[in-house]
Amino acid sequence: MKSATHSASSAFLGSQRKGEGGPIGGMSKRSFDILLAFLALLALSPIFLLIVALVKLSDGGSVFYGHRRIGHNGQVFRCLKFRTMVENGDRLLQEYFRENPAAYEEWRTTRKLQEDPRVTVVGSVLRKLSLDELPQLINIIRGEMSIVGPRPVVEDELELYDAAAVYYLRSRPGLTGLWQVSGRNDVSYAARVAFDMHYVQNWSLLADLVIVFKTIPAVCFSRGSY
């Protein structure tokens, strides 16, 4: 699987170097992203500041966390989030896996844990309401992400996409997307890959608007979030 992914990714990256394509949607999608991101930051600024205070006061640690993710054309960027985990999370997670082999299998299969020992009390609320992802509006303004697109992945996850990795690499990762409005963590990883591939193959600005509107009830009802 790994070799197939690298082969597909390399072929796509080669076409990019020859100037055969950019992110799907072009200027219309980019203009939509910038406008909506600025409006959202303006409207949500009081909530943004409140979360900053809550995270800082909860344990005195850093407010933001930037995780390395793969973006359009294989570019690596720091995907911003409000910190929802303890700051020694990696060590804690390895200890948890040693004591809970079933949890490791869940992580290996889905890259998620329903009961994650690293998540703080404040972080669990932010995750449930998807508020931890608000700083990604800054990623969108920078041009690293889009309002709608595939969920940003780490390099190891891209290997799970196999040949479908070429579709992921054609788009900027999204703050929301088909996966988030179609069950989120309640669907399999294979279904998530299929959603991303379908989105890229069938992109339209109208489809982006529909996904944005569907995101509102999905977040309010915390569908598939943990």
PDB file of C-alpha atoms in Angstrom:
ATOM      1  CA  MET A   1       0.000   0.000   0.000  1.00  0.00           C
ATOM      2  CA  LYS A   2       2.764   2.391   0.884  1.00  0.00           C
ATOM      3  CA  SER A   3       4.528   1.974  -2.461  1.00  0.00           C
ATOM      4  CA  ALA A   4       1.275   2.465  -4.367  1.00  0.00           C
ATOM      5  CA  THR A   5       0.570   5.666  -2.480  1.00  0.00           C
ATOM      6  CA  HIS A   6       4.042   7.056  -3.068  1.00  0.00           C
ATOM      7  CA  SER A   7       3.816   6.140  -6.761  1.00  0.00           C
ATOM      8  CA  ALA A   8       0.445   7.876  -7.160  1.00  0.00           C
ATOM      9  CA  SER A   9       1.596  10.887  -5.187  1.00  0.00           C
ATOM     10  CA  SER A  10       4.816  11.179  -7.173  1.00  0.00           C
ATOM     11  CA  ALA A  11       2.925  11.063 -10.480  1.00  0.00           C
ATOM     12  CA  PHE A  12       0.624  13.835  -9.353  1.00  0.00           C
ATOM     13  CA  LEU A  13       3.425  15.984  -7.971  1.00  0.00           C
ATOM     14  CA  GLY A  14       5.241  15.582 -11.250  1.00  0.00           C
ATOM     15  CA  SER A  15       2.251  16.958 -13.155  1.00  0.00           C
ATOM     16  CA  GLN A  16       2.108  19.891 -10.746  1.00  0.00           C
ATOM     17  CA  ARG A  17       5.739  20.743 -11.430  1.00  0.00           C
ATOM     18  CA  LYS A  18       4.879  20.823 -15.140  1.00  0.00           C
ATOM     19  CA  GLY A  19       2.136  23.377 -14.408  1.00  0.00           C
ATOM     20  CA  GLU A  20      -0.726  21.037 -15.316  1.00  0.00           C
ATOM     21  CA  GLY A  21      -2.980  22.007 -12.418  1.00  0.00           C
ATOM     22  CA  GLY A  22      -3.530  23.970  -9.238  1.00  0.00           C
ATOM     23  CA  PRO A  23      -5.972  23.581  -6.354  1.00  0.00           C
ATOM     24  CA  ILE A  24      -9.495  22.737  -7.473  1.00  0.00           C
ATOM     25  CA  GLY A  25     -11.843  25.686  -7.737  1.00  0.00           C
ATOM     26  CA  GLY A  26      -9.249  28.225  -8.805  1.00  0.00           C
ATOM     27  CA  MET A  27      -9.854  31.897  -8.010  1.00  0.00           C
ATOM     28  CA  SER A  28     -13.579  31.516  -7.373  1.00  0.00           C
ATOM     29  CA  LYS A  29     -12.993  29.040  -4.552  1.00  0.00           C
ATOM     30  CA  ARG A  30     -10.078  31.065  -3.169  1.00  0.00           C
ATOM     31  CA  SER A  31     -12.152  34.276  -3.143  1.00  0.00           C
ATOM     32  CA  PHE A  32     -14.975  32.413  -1.395  1.00  0.00           C
ATOM     33  CA  ASP A  33     -12.486  31.141   1.209  1.00  0.00           C
ATOM     34  CA  ILE A  34     -10.984  34.550   1.990  1.00  0.00           C
ATOM     35  CA  LEU A  35     -14.344  36.322   2.242  1.00  0.00           C
ATOM     36  CA  LEU A  36     -15.943  33.691   4.460  1.00  0.00           C
ATOM     37  CA  ALA A  37     -12.864  33.309   6.690  1.00  0.00           C
ATOM     38  CA  PHE A  38     -12.630  37.061   7.356  1.00  0.00           C
ATOM     39  CA  LEU A  39     -16.358  37.320   8.073  1.00  0.00           C
ATOM     40  CA  ALA A  40     -16.202  34.309  10.406  1.00  0.00           C
ATOM     41  CA  LEU A  41     -13.214  35.696  12.320  1.00  0.00           C
ATOM     42  CA  LEU A  42     -15.002  39.009  12.749  1.00  0.00           C
ATOM     43  CA  ALA A  43     -18.289  37.457  13.875  1.00  0.00           C
ATOM     44  CA  LEU A  44     -16.686  34.859  16.160  1.00  0.00           C
ATOM     45  CA  SER A  45     -13.996  37.070  17.700  1.00  0.00           C
ATOM     46  CA  PRO A  46     -15.739  37.245  21.144  1.00  0.00           C
ATOM     47  CA  ILE A  47     -15.949  33.424  21.269  1.00  0.00           C
ATOM     48  CA  PHE A  48     -12.357  33.213  20.017  1.00  0.00           C
ATOM     49  CA  LEU A  49     -11.113  35.422  22.885  1.00  0.00           C
ATOM     50  CA  LEU A  50     -13.198  33.526  25.450  1.00  0.00           C
ATOM     51  CA  ILE A  51     -11.672  30.208  24.377  1.00  0.00           C
ATOM     52  CA  VAL A  52      -8.180  31.700  24.541  1.00  0.00           C
ATOM     53  CA  ALA A  53      -8.832  32.642  28.177  1.00  0.00           C
ATOM     54  CA  LEU A  54     -10.375  29.259  29.080  1.00  0.00           C
ATOM     55  CA  VAL A  55      -7.526  27.224  27.595  1.00  0.00           C
ATOM     56  CA  LYS A  56      -4.871  29.389  29.224  1.00  0.00           C
ATOM     57  CA  LEU A  57      -6.536  29.391  32.635  1.00  0.00           C
ATOM     58  CA  SER A  58      -7.236  25.641  32.597  1.00  0.00           C
ATOM     59  CA  ASP A  59      -3.607  24.547  33.078  1.00  0.00           C
ATOM     60  CA  GLY A  60      -1.406  27.523  32.213  1.00  0.00           C
ATOM     61  CA  GLY A  61      -0.062  25.895  29.059  1.00  0.00           C
ATOM     62  CA  SER A  62       0.049  27.125  25.482  1.00  0.00           C
ATOM     63  CA  VAL A  63      -3.229  28.221  23.875  1.00  0.00           C
ATOM     64  CA  PHE A  64      -2.581  27.067  20.314  1.00  0.00           C
ATOM     65  CA  TYR A  65      -1.229  23.865  18.840  1.00  0.00           C
ATOM     66  CA  GLY A  66       0.133  23.504  15.323  1.00  0.00           C
ATOM     67  CA  HIS A  67       0.301  19.972  13.959  1.00  0.00           C
ATOM     68  CA  ARG A  68       2.203  19.066  10.778  1.00  0.00           C
ATOM     69  CA  ARG A  69      -0.258  18.202   8.023  1.00  0.00           C
ATOM     70  CA  ILE A  70      -0.057  17.560   4.289  1.00  0.00           C
ATOM     71  CA  GLY A  71      -1.646  20.200   2.064  1.00  0.00           C
ATOM     72  CA  HIS A  72      -2.125  20.830  -1.630  1.00  0.00           C
ATOM     73  CA  ASN A  73       0.597  19.413  -3.830  1.00  0.00           C
ATOM     74  CA  GLY A  74       2.173  17.652  -0.828  1.00  0.00           C
ATOM     75  CA  GLN A  75       3.194  20.870   0.927  1.00  0.00           C
ATOM     76  CA  VAL A  76       3.615  20.535   4.698  1.00  0.00           C
ATOM     77  CA  PHE A  77       1.985  23.161   6.918  1.00  0.00           C
ATOM     78  CA  ARG A  78       1.101  23.692  10.568  1.00  0.00           C
ATOM     79  CA  CYS A  79      -2.623  23.065  11.021  1.00  0.00           C
ATOM     80  CA  LEU A  80      -3.692  25.356  13.873  1.00  0.00           C
ATOM     81  CA  LYS A  81      -6.039  24.371  16.688  1.00  0.00           C
ATOM     82  CA  PHE A  82      -6.832  25.465  20.188  1.00  0.00           C
ATOM     83  CA  ARG A  83      -4.896  23.085  22.414  1.00  0.00           C
ATOM     84  CA  THR A  84      -7.233  20.391  23.717  1.00  0.00           C
ATOM     85  CA  MET A  85      -4.646  17.956  25.114  1.00  0.00           C
ATOM     86  CA  VAL A  86      -2.134  17.904  27.918  1.00  0.00           C
ATOM     87  CA  GLU A  87       1.295  19.058  26.808  1.00  0.00           C
ATOM     88  CA  ASN A  88       2.981  15.674  27.451  1.00  0.00           C
ATOM     89  CA  GLY A  89       0.371  13.941  25.290  1.00  0.00           C
ATOM     90  CA  ASP A  90       2.658  11.756  23.162  1.00  0.00           C
ATOM     91  CA  ARG A  91       4.261  10.066  26.179  1.00  0.00           C
ATOM     92  CA  LEU A  92       0.876   9.636  27.870  1.00  0.00           C
ATOM     93  CA  LEU A  93      -0.585   8.070  24.731  1.00  0.00           C
ATOM     94  CA  GLN A  94       2.195   5.477  24.432  1.00  0.00           C
ATOM     95  CA  GLU A  95       1.718   4.490  28.079  1.00  0.00           C
ATOM     96  CA  TYR A  96      -2.020   4.193  27.480  1.00  0.00           C
ATOM     97  CA  PHE A  97      -1.479   1.922  24.457  1.00  0.00           C
ATOM     98  CA  ARG A  98       0.801  -0.363  26.473  1.00  0.00           C
ATOM     99  CA  GLU A  99      -1.930  -0.766  29.083  1.00  0.00           C
ATOM    100  CA  ASN A 100      -4.827  -0.917  26.587  1.00  0.00           C
ATOM    101  CA  PRO A 101      -4.023  -2.975  23.450  1.00  0.00           C
ATOM    102  CA  ALA A 102      -7.622  -2.613  22.212  1.00  0.00           C
ATOM    103  CA  ALA A 103      -7.206   1.167  22.216  1.00  0.00           C
ATOM    104  CA  TYR A 104      -4.109   0.829  20.045  1.00  0.00           C
ATOM    105  CA  GLU A 105      -6.078  -1.235  17.536  1.00  0.00           C
ATOM    106  CA  GLU A 106      -8.802   1.456  17.484  1.00  0.00           C
ATOM    107  CA  TRP A 107      -6.137   4.100  16.860  1.00  0.00           C
ATOM    108  CA  ARG A 108      -4.411   2.065  14.148  1.00  0.00           C
ATOM    109  CA  THR A 109      -7.706   1.601  12.300  1.00  0.00           C
ATOM    110  CA  THR A 110      -9.360   5.025  12.653  1.00  0.00           C
ATOM    111  CA  ARG A 111      -6.604   7.391  13.910  1.00  0.00           C
ATOM    112  CA  LYS A 112      -9.087   8.400  16.628  1.00  0.00           C
ATOM    113  CA  LEU A 113      -9.916   7.339  20.190  1.00  0.00           C
ATOM    114  CA  GLN A 114     -13.366   7.663  21.708  1.00  0.00           C
ATOM    115  CA  GLU A 115     -11.737   7.783  25.144  1.00  0.00           C
ATOM    116  CA  ASP A 116      -8.529   9.729  24.645  1.00  0.00           C
ATOM    117  CA  PRO A 117      -6.535  10.104  27.889  1.00  0.00           C
ATOM    118  CA  ARG A 118      -4.709  13.167  26.552  1.00  0.00           C
ATOM    119  CA  VAL A 119      -7.793  15.373  26.236  1.00  0.00           C
ATOM    120  CA  THR A 120      -8.332  18.015  28.924  1.00  0.00           C
ATOM    121  CA  VAL A 121     -11.713  18.908  30.449  1.00  0.00           C
ATOM    122  CA  VAL A 122     -11.885  22.165  28.490  1.00  0.00           C
ATOM    123  CA  GLY A 123     -10.572  20.342  25.430  1.00  0.00           C
ATOM    124  CA  SER A 124     -13.351  17.754  25.522  1.00  0.00           C
ATOM    125  CA  VAL A 125     -15.983  20.513  25.322  1.00  0.00           C
ATOM    126  CA  LEU A 126     -14.148  22.303  22.513  1.00  0.00           C
ATOM    127  CA  ARG A 127     -13.869  19.074  20.538  1.00  0.00           C
ATOM    128  CA  LYS A 128     -17.504  18.173  21.056  1.00  0.00           C
ATOM    129  CA  LEU A 129     -18.542  21.521  19.582  1.00  0.00           C
ATOM    130  CA  SER A 130     -15.691  21.582  17.013  1.00  0.00           C
ATOM    131  CA  LEU A 131     -14.581  24.933  18.464  1.00  0.00           C
ATOM    132  CA  ASP A 132     -10.988  23.723  18.717  1.00  0.00           C
ATOM    133  CA  GLU A 133     -10.708  24.098  14.936  1.00  0.00           C
ATOM    134  CA  LEU A 134     -11.553  27.822  14.777  1.00  0.00           C
ATOM    135  CA  PRO A 135      -7.856  28.851  14.460  1.00  0.00           C
ATOM    136  CA  GLN A 136      -7.833  27.085  11.090  1.00  0.00           C
ATOM    137  CA  LEU A 137      -9.530  30.223   9.763  1.00  0.00           C
ATOM    138  CA  ILE A 138      -6.005  31.669   9.937  1.00  0.00           C
ATOM    139  CA  ASN A 139      -4.705  28.738   7.861  1.00  0.00           C
ATOM    140  CA  ILE A 140      -7.404  29.538   5.303  1.00  0.00           C
ATOM    141  CA  ILE A 141      -6.406  33.196   5.047  1.00  0.00           C
ATOM    142  CA  ARG A 142      -2.765  32.114   4.626  1.00  0.00           C
ATOM    143  CA  GLY A 143      -3.787  29.928   1.690  1.00  0.00           C
ATOM    144  CA  GLU A 144      -2.868  26.646   3.398  1.00  0.00           C
ATOM    145  CA  MET A 145      -6.460  25.442   3.799  1.00  0.00           C
ATOM    146  CA  SER A 146      -9.915  26.001   2.374  1.00  0.00           C
ATOM    147  CA  ILE A 147     -13.336  26.448   3.978  1.00  0.00           C
ATOM    148  CA  VAL A 148     -14.439  23.159   2.372  1.00  0.00           C
ATOM    149  CA  GLY A 149     -12.168  20.291   1.368  1.00  0.00           C
ATOM    150  CA  PRO A 150     -10.691  16.962   2.477  1.00  0.00           C
ATOM    151  CA  ARG A 151      -9.859  16.703   6.155  1.00  0.00           C
ATOM    152  CA  PRO A 152      -6.143  17.552   6.658  1.00  0.00           C
ATOM    153  CA  VAL A 153      -4.034  14.435   7.179  1.00  0.00           C
ATOM    154  CA  VAL A 154      -0.574  13.607   8.465  1.00  0.00           C
ATOM    155  CA  GLU A 155       1.932  11.883   6.189  1.00  0.00           C
ATOM    156  CA  ASP A 156       1.289   8.411   7.628  1.00  0.00           C
ATOM    157  CA  GLU A 157      -2.456   8.785   7.008  1.00  0.00           C
ATOM    158  CA  LEU A 158      -1.929   9.686   3.369  1.00  0.00           C
ATOM    159  CA  GLU A 159      -0.563   6.185   2.906  1.00  0.00           C
ATOM    160  CA  LEU A 160      -4.030   4.859   3.815  1.00  0.00           C
ATOM    161  CA  TYR A 161      -5.447   6.708   0.798  1.00  0.00           C
ATOM    162  CA  ASP A 162      -3.473   4.467  -1.556  1.00  0.00           C
ATOM    163  CA  ALA A 163      -4.138   5.539  -5.186  1.00  0.00           C
ATOM    164  CA  ALA A 164      -6.816   8.010  -3.996  1.00  0.00           C
ATOM    165  CA  ALA A 165      -4.001  10.175  -2.572  1.00  0.00           C
ATOM    166  CA  VAL A 166      -3.818  11.997  -5.921  1.00  0.00           C
ATOM    167  CA  TYR A 167      -7.320  13.361  -5.307  1.00  0.00           C
ATOM    168  CA  TYR A 168      -6.461  14.557  -1.815  1.00  0.00           C
ATOM    169  CA  LEU A 169      -3.394  16.369  -3.159  1.00  0.00           C
ATOM    170  CA  ARG A 170      -5.425  18.252  -5.776  1.00  0.00           C
ATOM    171  CA  SER A 171      -7.284  20.274  -3.142  1.00  0.00           C
ATOM    172  CA  ARG A 172      -6.443  22.395  -0.153  1.00  0.00           C
ATOM    173  CA  PRO A 173      -7.568  20.595   3.034  1.00  0.00           C
ATOM    174  CA  GLY A 174     -10.824  21.936   4.452  1.00  0.00           C
ATOM    175  CA  LEU A 175     -12.109  23.297   7.740  1.00  0.00           C
ATOM    176  CA  THR A 176     -15.236  21.321   6.923  1.00  0.00           C
ATOM    177  CA  GLY A 177     -16.105  18.814   4.233  1.00  0.00           C
ATOM    178  CA  LEU A 178     -18.225  15.852   3.186  1.00  0.00           C
ATOM    179  CA  TRP A 179     -16.794  13.714   5.991  1.00  0.00           C
ATOM    180  CA  GLN A 180     -17.795  16.221   8.680  1.00  0.00           C
ATOM    181  CA  VAL A 181     -21.415  16.379   7.472  1.00  0.00           C
ATOM    182  CA  SER A 182     -21.763  12.654   6.719  1.00  0.00           C
ATOM    183  CA  GLY A 183     -21.218  11.030  10.096  1.00  0.00           C
ATOM    184  CA  ARG A 184     -17.703  12.166  10.941  1.00  0.00           C
ATOM    185  CA  ASN A 185     -16.086   9.684  13.364  1.00  0.00           C
ATOM    186  CA  ASP A 186     -19.060   7.318  13.033  1.00  0.00           C
ATOM    187  CA  VAL A 187     -17.962   6.287   9.517  1.00  0.00           C
ATOM    188  CA  SER A 188     -15.020   4.107   8.533  1.00  0.00           C
ATOM    189  CA  TYR A 189     -11.714   5.472   7.295  1.00  0.00           C
ATOM    190  CA  ALA A 190     -12.379   3.923   3.890  1.00  0.00           C
ATOM    191  CA  ALA A 191     -15.635   5.898   3.707  1.00  0.00           C
ATOM    192  CA  ARG A 192     -13.757   9.055   4.615  1.00  0.00           C
ATOM    193  CA  VAL A 193     -11.334   8.492   1.726  1.00  0.00           C
ATOM    194  CA  ALA A 194     -14.294   7.886  -0.596  1.00  0.00           C
ATOM    195  CA  PHE A 195     -15.905  11.157   0.534  1.00  0.00           C
ATOM    196  CA  ASP A 196     -12.707  13.075  -0.208  1.00  0.00           C
ATOM    197  CA  MET A 197     -12.351  11.511  -3.647  1.00  0.00           C
ATOM    198  CA  HIS A 198     -16.012  12.216  -4.501  1.00  0.00           C
ATOM    199  CA  TYR A 199     -15.669  15.826  -3.343  1.00  0.00           C
ATOM    200  CA  VAL A 200     -12.649  16.538  -5.552  1.00  0.00           C
ATOM    201  CA  GLN A 201     -14.124  14.770  -8.581  1.00  0.00           C
ATOM    202  CA  ASN A 202     -17.422  16.641  -8.315  1.00  0.00           C
ATOM    203  CA  TRP A 203     -16.387  20.033  -6.940  1.00  0.00           C
ATOM    204  CA  SER A 204     -18.595  23.077  -7.493  1.00  0.00           C
ATOM    205  CA  LEU A 205     -19.073  26.334  -5.607  1.00  0.00           C
ATOM    206  CA  LEU A 206     -22.703  25.375  -5.026  1.00  0.00           C
ATOM    207  CA  ALA A 207     -21.589  22.094  -3.454  1.00  0.00           C
ATOM    208  CA  ASP A 208     -19.287  24.050  -1.125  1.00  0.00           C
ATOM    209  CA  LEU A 209     -22.199  26.266  -0.039  1.00  0.00           C
ATOM    210  CA  VAL A 210     -24.378  23.211   0.632  1.00  0.00           C
ATOM    211  CA  ILE A 211     -21.647  21.636   2.790  1.00  0.00           C
ATOM    212  CA  VAL A 212     -21.182  24.896   4.744  1.00  0.00           C
ATOM    213  CA  PHE A 213     -24.903  25.056   5.534  1.00  0.00           C
ATOM    214  CA  LYS A 214     -24.980  21.353   6.482  1.00  0.00           C
ATOM    215  CA  THR A 215     -22.023  21.921   8.820  1.00  0.00           C
ATOM    216  CA  ILE A 216     -24.078  24.185  11.107  1.00  0.00           C
ATOM    217  CA  PRO A 217     -26.546  21.512  12.335  1.00  0.00           C
ATOM    218  CA  ALA A 218     -23.793  18.861  12.321  1.00  0.00           C
ATOM    219  CA  VAL A 219     -21.771  20.994  14.756  1.00  0.00           C
ATOM    220  CA  CYS A 220     -24.775  22.047  16.856  1.00  0.00           C
ATOM    221  CA  PHE A 221     -25.850  18.427  17.362  1.00  0.00           C
ATOM    222  CA  SER A 222     -22.229  17.194  17.731  1.00  0.00           C
ATOM    223  CA  ARG A 223     -22.798  14.432  15.199  1.00  0.00           C
ATOM    224  CA  GLY A 224     -19.974  11.911  15.314  1.00  0.00           C
ATOM    225  CA  SER A 225     -17.638  14.199  17.276  1.00  0.00           C
ATOM    226  CA  TYR A 226     -15.313  13.062  20.071  1.00  0.00           C
TER     227      TYR A 226
END
